[in-house]
mmCIF file of C-alpha atoms in Angstrom:
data_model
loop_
_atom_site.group_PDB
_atom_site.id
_atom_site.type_symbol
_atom_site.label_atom_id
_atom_site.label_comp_id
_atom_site.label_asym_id
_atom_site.label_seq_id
_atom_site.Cartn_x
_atom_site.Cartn_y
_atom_site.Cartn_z
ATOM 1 C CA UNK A 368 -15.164 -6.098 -21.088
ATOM 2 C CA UNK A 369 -13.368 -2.720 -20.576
ATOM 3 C CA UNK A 370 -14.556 -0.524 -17.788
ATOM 4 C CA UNK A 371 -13.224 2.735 -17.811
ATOM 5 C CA UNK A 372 -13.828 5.505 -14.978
ATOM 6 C CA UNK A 373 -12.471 8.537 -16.331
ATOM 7 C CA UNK A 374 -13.570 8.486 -19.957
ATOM 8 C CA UNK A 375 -17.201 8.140 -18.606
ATOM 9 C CA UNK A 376 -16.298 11.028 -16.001
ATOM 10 C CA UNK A 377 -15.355 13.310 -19.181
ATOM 11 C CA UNK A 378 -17.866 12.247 -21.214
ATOM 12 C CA UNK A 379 -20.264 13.919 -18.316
ATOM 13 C CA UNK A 380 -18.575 17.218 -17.679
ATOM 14 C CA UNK A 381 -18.795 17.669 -21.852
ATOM 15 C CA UNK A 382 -22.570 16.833 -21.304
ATOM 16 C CA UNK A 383 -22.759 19.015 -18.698
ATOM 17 C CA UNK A 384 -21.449 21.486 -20.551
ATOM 18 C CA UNK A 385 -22.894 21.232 -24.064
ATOM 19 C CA UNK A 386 -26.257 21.237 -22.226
ATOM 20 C CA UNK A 387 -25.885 24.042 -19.771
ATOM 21 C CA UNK A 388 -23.669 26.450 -21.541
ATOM 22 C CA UNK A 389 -24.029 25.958 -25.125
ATOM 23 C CA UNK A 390 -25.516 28.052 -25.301
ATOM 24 C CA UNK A 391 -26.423 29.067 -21.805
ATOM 25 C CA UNK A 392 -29.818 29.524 -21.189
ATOM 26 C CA UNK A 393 -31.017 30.707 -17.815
ATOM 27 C CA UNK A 394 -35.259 29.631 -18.899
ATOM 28 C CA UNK A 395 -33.802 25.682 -19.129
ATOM 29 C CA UNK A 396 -31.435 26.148 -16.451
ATOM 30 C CA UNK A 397 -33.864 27.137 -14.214
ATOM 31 C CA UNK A 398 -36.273 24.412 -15.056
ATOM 32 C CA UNK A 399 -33.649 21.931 -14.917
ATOM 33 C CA UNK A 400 -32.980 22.845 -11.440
ATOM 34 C CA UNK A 401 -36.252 22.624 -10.415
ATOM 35 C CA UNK A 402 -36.387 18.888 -11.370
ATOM 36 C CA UNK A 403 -32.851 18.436 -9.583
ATOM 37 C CA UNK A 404 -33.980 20.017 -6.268
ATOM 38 C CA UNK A 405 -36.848 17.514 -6.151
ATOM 39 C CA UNK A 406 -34.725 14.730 -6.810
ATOM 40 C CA UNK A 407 -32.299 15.859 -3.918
ATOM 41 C CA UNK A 408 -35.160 17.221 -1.024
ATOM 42 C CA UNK A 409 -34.661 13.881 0.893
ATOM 43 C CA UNK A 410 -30.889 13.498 0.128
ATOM 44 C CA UNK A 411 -29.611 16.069 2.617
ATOM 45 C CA UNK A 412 -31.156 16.543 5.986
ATOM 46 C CA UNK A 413 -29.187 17.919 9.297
ATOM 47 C CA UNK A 414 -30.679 18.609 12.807
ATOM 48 C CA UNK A 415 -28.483 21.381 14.030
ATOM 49 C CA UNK A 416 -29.228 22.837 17.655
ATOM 50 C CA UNK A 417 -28.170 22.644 21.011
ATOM 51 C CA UNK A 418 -29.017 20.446 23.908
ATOM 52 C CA UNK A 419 -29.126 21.222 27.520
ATOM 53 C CA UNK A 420 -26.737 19.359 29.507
ATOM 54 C CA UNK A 421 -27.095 18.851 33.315
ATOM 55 C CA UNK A 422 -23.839 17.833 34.896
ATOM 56 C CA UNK A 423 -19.952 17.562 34.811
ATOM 57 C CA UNK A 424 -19.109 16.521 31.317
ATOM 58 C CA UNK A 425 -17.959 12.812 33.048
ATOM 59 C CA UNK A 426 -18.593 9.556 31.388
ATOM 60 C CA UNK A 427 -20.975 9.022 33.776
ATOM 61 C CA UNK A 428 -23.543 11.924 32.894
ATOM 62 C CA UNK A 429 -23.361 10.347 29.168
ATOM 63 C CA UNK A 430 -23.960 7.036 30.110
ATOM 64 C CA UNK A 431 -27.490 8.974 32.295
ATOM 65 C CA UNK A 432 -28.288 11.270 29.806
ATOM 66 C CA UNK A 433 -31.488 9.191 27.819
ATOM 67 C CA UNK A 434 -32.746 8.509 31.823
ATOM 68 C CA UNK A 435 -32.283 12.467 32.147
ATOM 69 C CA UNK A 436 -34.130 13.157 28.739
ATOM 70 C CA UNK A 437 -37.057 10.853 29.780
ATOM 71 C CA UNK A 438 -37.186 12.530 33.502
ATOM 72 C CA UNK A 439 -37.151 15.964 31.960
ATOM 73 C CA UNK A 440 -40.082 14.785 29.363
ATOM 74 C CA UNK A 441 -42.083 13.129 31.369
ATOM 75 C CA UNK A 442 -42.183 15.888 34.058
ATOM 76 C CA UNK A 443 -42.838 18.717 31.427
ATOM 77 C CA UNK A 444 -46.052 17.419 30.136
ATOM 78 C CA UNK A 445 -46.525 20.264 28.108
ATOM 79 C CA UNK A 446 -42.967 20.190 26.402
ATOM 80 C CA UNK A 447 -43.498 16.127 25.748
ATOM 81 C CA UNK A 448 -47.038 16.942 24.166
ATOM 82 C CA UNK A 449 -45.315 19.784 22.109
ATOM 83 C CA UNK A 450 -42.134 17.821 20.924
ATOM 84 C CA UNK A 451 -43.988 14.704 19.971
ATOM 85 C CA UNK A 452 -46.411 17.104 17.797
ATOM 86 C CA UNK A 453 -43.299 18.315 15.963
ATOM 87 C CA UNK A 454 -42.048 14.788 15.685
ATOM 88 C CA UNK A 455 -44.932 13.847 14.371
ATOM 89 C CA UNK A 456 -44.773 16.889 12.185
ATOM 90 C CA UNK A 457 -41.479 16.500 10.927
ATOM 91 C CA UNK A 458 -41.849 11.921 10.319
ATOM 92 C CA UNK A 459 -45.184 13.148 7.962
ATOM 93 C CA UNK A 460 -43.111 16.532 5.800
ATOM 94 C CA UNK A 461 -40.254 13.610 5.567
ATOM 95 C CA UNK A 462 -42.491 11.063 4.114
ATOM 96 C CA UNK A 463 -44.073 13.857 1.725
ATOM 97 C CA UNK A 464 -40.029 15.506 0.733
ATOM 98 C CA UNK A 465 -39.132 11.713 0.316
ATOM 99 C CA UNK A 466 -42.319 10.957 -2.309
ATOM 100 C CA UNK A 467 -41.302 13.983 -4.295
ATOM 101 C CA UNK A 468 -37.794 13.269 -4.195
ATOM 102 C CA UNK A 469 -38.301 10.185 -5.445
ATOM 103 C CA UNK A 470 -40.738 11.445 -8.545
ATOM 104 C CA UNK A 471 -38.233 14.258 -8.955
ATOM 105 C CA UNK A 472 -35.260 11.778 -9.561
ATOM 106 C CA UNK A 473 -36.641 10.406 -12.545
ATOM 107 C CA UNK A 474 -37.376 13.601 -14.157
ATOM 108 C CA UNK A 475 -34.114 14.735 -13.351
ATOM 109 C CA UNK A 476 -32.550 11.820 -15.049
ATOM 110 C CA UNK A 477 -34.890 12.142 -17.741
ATOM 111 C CA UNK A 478 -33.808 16.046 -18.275
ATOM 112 C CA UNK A 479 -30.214 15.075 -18.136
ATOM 113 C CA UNK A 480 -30.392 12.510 -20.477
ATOM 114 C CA UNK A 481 -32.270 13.573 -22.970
ATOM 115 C CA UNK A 482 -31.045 17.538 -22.484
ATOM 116 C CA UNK A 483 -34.083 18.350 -21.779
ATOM 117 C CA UNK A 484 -35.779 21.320 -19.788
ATOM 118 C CA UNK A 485 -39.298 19.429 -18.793
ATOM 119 C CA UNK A 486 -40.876 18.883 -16.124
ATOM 120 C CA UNK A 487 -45.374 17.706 -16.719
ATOM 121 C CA UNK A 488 -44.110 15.176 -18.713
ATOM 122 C CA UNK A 489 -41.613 13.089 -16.736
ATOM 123 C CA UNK A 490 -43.591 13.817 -13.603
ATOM 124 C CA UNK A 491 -46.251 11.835 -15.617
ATOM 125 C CA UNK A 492 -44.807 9.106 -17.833
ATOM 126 C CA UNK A 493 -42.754 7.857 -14.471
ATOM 127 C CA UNK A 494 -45.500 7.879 -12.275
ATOM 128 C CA UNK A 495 -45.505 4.402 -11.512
ATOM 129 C CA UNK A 496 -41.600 3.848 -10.801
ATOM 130 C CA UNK A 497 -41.358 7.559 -8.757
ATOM 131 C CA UNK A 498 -44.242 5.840 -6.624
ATOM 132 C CA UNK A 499 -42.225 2.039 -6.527
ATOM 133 C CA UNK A 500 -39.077 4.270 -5.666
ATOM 134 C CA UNK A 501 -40.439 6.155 -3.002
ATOM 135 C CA UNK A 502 -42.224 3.083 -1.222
ATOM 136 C CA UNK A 503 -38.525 1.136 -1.774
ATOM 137 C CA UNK A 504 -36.949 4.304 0.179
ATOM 138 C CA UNK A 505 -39.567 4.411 2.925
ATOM 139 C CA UNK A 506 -39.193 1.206 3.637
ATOM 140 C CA UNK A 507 -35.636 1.382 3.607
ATOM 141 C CA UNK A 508 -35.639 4.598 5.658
ATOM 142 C CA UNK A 509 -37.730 2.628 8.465
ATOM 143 C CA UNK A 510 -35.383 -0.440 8.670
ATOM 144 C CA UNK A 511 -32.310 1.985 8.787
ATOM 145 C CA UNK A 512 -33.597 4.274 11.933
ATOM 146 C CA UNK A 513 -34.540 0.921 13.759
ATOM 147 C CA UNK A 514 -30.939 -0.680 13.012
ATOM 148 C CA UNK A 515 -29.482 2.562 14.738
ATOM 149 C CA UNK A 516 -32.187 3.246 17.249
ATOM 150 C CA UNK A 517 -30.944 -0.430 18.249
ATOM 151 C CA UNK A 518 -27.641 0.061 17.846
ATOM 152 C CA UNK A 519 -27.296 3.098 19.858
ATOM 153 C CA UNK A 520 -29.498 1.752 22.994
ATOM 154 C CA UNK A 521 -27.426 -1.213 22.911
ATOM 155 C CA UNK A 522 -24.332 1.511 23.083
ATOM 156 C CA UNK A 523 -25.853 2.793 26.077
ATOM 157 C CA UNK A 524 -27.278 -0.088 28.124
ATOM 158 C CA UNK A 525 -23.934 -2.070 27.206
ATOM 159 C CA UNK A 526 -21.656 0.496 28.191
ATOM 160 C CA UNK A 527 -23.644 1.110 30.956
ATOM 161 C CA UNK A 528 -23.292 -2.540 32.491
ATOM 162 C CA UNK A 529 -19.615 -2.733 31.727
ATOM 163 C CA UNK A 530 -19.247 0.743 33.792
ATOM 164 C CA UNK A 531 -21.201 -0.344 36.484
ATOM 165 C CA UNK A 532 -19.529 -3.927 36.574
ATOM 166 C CA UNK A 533 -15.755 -2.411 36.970
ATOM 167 C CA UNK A 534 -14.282 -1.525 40.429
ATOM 168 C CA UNK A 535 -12.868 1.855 39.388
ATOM 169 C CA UNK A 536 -15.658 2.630 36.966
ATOM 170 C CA UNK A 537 -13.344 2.813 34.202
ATOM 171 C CA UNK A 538 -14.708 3.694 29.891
ATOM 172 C CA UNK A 539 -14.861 0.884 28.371
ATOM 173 C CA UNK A 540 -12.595 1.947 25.595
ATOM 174 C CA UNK A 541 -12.921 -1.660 23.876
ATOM 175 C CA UNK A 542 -16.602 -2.316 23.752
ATOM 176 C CA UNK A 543 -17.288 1.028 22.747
ATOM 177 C CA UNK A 544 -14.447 0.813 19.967
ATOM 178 C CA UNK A 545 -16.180 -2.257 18.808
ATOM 179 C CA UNK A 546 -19.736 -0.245 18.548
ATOM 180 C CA UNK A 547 -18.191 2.464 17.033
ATOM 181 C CA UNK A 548 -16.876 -0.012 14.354
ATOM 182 C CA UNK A 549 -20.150 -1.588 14.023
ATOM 183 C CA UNK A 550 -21.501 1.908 13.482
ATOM 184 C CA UNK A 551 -18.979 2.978 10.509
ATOM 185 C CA UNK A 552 -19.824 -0.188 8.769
ATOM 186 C CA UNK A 553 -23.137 -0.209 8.748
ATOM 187 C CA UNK A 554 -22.838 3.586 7.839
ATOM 188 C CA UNK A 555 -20.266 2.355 4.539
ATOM 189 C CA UNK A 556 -23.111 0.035 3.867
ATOM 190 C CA UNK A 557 -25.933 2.582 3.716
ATOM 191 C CA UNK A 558 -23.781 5.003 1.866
ATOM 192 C CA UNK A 559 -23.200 2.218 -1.002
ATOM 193 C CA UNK A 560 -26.673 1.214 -0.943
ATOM 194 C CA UNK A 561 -27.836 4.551 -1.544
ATOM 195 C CA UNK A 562 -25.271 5.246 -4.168
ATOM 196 C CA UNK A 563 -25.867 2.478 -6.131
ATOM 197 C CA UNK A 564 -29.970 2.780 -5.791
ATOM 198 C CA UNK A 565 -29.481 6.666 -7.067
ATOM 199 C CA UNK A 566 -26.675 5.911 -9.654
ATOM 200 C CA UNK A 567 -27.859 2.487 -11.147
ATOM 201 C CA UNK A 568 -31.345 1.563 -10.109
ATOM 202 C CA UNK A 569 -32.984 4.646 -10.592
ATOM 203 C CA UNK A 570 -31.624 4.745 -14.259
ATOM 204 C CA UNK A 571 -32.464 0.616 -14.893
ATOM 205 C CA UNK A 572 -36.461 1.603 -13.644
ATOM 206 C CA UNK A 573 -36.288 4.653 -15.812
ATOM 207 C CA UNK A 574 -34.919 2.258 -18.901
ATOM 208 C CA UNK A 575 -37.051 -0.621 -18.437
ATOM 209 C CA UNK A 576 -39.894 1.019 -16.789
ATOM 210 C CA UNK A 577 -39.938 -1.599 -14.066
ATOM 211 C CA UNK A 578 -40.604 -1.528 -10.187
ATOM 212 C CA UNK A 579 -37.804 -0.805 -7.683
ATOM 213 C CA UNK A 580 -37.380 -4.300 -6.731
ATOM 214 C CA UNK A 581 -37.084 -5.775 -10.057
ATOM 215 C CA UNK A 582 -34.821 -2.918 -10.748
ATOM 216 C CA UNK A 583 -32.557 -3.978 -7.883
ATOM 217 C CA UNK A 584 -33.035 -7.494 -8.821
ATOM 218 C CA UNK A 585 -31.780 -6.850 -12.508
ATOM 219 C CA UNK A 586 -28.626 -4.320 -10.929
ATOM 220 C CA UNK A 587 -27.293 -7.046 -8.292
ATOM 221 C CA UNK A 588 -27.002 -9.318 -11.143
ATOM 222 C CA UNK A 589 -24.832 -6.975 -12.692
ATOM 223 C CA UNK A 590 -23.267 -6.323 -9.873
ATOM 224 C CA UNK A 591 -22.683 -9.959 -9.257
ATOM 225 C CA UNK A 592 -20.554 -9.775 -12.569
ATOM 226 C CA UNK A 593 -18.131 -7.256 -11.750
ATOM 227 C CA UNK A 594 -18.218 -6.092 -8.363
ATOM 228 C CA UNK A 595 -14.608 -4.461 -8.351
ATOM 229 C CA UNK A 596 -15.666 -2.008 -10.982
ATOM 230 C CA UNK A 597 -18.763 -0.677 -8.884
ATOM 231 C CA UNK A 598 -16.919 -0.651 -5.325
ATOM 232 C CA UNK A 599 -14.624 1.330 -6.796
ATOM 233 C CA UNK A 600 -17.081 3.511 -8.489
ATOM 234 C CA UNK A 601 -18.321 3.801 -4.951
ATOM 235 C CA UNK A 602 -14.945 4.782 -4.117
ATOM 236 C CA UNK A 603 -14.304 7.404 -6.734
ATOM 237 C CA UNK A 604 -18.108 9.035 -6.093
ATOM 238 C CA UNK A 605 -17.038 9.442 -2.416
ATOM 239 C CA UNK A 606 -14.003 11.077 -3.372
ATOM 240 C CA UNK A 607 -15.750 13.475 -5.766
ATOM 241 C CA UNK A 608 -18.002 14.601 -3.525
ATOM 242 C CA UNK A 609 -15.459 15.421 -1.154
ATOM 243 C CA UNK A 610 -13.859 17.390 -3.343
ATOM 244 C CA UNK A 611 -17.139 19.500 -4.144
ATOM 245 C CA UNK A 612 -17.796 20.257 -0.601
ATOM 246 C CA UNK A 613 -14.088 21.155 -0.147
ATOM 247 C CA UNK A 614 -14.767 23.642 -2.986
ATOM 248 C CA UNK A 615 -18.242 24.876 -1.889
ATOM 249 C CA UNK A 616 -16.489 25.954 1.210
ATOM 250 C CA UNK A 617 -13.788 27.235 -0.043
ATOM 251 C CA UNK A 618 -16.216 29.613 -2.097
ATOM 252 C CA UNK A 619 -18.419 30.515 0.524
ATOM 253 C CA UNK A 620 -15.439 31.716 2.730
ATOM 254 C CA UNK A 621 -13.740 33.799 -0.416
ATOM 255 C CA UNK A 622 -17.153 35.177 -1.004
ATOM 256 C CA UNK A 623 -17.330 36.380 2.811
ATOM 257 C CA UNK A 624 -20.092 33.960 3.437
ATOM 258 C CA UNK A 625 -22.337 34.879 0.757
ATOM 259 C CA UNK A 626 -21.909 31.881 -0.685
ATOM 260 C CA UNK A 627 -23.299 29.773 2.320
ATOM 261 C CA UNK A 628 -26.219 32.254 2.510
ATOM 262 C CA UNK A 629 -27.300 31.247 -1.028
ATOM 263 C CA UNK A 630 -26.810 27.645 -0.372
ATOM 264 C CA UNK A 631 -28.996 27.390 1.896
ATOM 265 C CA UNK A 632 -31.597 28.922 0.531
ATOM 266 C CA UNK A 633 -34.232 25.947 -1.081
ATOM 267 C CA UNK A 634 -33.630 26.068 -4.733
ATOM 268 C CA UNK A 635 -31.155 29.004 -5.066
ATOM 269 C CA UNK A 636 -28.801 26.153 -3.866
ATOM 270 C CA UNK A 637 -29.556 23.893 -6.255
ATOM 271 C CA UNK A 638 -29.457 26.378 -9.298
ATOM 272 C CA UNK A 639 -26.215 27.703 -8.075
ATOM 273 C CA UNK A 640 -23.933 24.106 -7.913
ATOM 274 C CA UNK A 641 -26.490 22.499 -11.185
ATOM 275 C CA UNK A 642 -23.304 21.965 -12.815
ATOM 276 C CA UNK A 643 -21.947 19.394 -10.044
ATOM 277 C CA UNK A 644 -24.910 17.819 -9.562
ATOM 278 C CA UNK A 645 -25.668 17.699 -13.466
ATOM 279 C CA UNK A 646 -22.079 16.260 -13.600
ATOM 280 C CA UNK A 647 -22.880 13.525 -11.503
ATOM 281 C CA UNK A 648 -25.589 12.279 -12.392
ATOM 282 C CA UNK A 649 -24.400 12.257 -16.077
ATOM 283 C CA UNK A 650 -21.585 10.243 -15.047
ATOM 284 C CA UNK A 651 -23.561 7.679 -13.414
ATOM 285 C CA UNK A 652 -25.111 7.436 -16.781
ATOM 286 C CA UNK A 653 -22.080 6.991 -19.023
ATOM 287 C CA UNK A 654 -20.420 4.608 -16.663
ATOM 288 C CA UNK A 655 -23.448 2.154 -16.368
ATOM 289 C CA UNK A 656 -23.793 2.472 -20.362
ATOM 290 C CA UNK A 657 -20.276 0.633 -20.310
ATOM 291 C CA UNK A 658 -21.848 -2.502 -19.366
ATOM 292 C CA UNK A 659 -24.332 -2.506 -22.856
ATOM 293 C CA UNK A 660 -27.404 -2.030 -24.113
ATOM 294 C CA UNK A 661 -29.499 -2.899 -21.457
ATOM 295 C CA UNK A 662 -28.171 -0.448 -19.380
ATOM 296 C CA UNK A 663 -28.039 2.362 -21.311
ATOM 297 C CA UNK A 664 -30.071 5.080 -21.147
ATOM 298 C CA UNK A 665 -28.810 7.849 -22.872
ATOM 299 C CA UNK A 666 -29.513 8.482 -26.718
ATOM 300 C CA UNK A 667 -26.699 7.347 -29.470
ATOM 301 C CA UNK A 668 -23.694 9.038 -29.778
ATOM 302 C CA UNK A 669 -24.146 9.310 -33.182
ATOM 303 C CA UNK A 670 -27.401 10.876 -33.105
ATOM 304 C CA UNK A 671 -26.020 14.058 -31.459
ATOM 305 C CA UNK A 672 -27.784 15.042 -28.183
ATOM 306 C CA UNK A 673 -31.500 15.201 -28.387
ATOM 307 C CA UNK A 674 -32.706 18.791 -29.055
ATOM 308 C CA UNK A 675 -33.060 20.480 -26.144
ATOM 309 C CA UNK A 676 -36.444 22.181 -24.878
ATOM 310 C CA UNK A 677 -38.788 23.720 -21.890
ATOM 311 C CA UNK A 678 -41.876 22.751 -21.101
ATOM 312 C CA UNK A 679 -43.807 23.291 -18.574
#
């Protein structure tokens, strides 16, 4: 079998383009991007602020700062009561952005490809897998925050021990080298699982109408087959990705930050970079259609792509 990476990668950008810009029309575009920013609300999160720090900057004020967090809590009822609202808050908005992200995926998929512009009807024929996805993801989610929540208190009580252990209080460069190692691997493994979930899963529940675990059950025995071809595929997804966030920035500083202002905006952000993200998840489809029938989801060549439509 002959597994090609940059035929499939072409064969995306001229669906991307045959379906966005021939001809272009800004009623399906829209649409379309409406079913891509659902598919993406739980994809990209950040917590951006800043913290108040109380003391020299010293290895030793890290190693104190989660016993200064908990002192300052604890003796600010009013702040603790406040912050663990908004925690609270912000766990129950993720769990709702991450059920319809994961109901928005498949009619993303669906609208890409089909060339489609709808959005009632894939929300409805892929109830069932959006609602397998999204449990999959939650539980996922959960097991991921405890793996770091436990890998970063062991950071800190570790580290901690080995300071207080040394005569001259030195870092210890070596253990925390080692947990910073730890940390980038389970961060490559994450990153792959999610790839491979959003690129291949996804699109074997959307073909066979099946649960997320028998969807993961029928991809890892593909993968099993020819795991070279989807590390690198890991690989080259990485790369591109890279390459679009070079160029996003890149934009947004030649368009003296305008860019970046419409970026962020829900939605507008989406619409504006569709192509990209149309892009890639077309290619996800034409490179698992490599691998035959039973992975393919997109319509025969031969056919011609399916007429394209809105509805509502």
């Amino acid at each position: 079998m002959k597994i090609a990476f940059f035929e499939p990668l072409g064969s995306a950008w001229h669906r991307m383009t045959t379906a966005l810009f021939k001809p272009f029309d800004l009623n399906k575009w829209l649409v379309v991007a409406f079913t891509a920013f659902l598919a993406g609300l739980a994809d990209w999160n950040g917590n951006f602020g800043n913290s108040a720090w109380d003391g020299d900057g010293s290895f030793r004020d890290f190693l104190d700062f989660p016993n200064k967090a908990w002192g300052w809590l604890t003796s600010h009822p009013g702040w603790f009561t406040l912050i663990m609202f908004g925690a609270a808050f912000l766990v129950v908005l993720g769990i709702v952005l991450l059920w319809l992200s994961s109901r928005g995926k498949f009619m993303f998929l669906h609208n890409v490809a089909f060339d489609k512009a709808e959005v009632s009807r894939p929300w409805k024929e892929f109830k069932k897998q959006g609602d397998s996805l999204f449990l999959w993801r939650l539980i996922f989610a959960f097991l991921c925050f405890v793996v770091f929540f436990f890998l970063i208190a062991t950071t800190f009580v570790g580290a901690n021990q080995l300071y207080k252990d040394t005569s001259f209080r030195s870092i210890p460069v070596f253990f925390l080298i080692m947990m910073g190692l730890i940390f980038v691997t389970i961060m490559i493994l994450v990153g792959y699982i999610t790839a491979f979930l959003d690129s291949f899963v996804v699109p074997i529940m959307f073909k066979h109408k099946i649960s997320a675990t028998k969807g993961w059950k029928k991809f890892l025995s593909l993968f099993g087959k020819h795991p070279f071809y989807f590390i690198l595929y890991g690989l080259l997804l990485f790369f591109l990705i890279v390459v679009f966030v070079i160029l996003v920035v890149l934009i947004g500083l030649f368009t003296c930050c305008i860019g970046f202002v419409l970026l962020i905006i829900p939605y507008i952000g989406t619409a504006v970079t569709l192509p990209f993200l149309y892009w890639f998840r077309a290619f996800s489809l034409e490179f698992l259609a490599q691998f035959g029938k039973e992975y393919n989801v997109l319509p025969p060549k031969s056919a011609g792509p399916a007429q394209s439509g809105t509805k509502a």
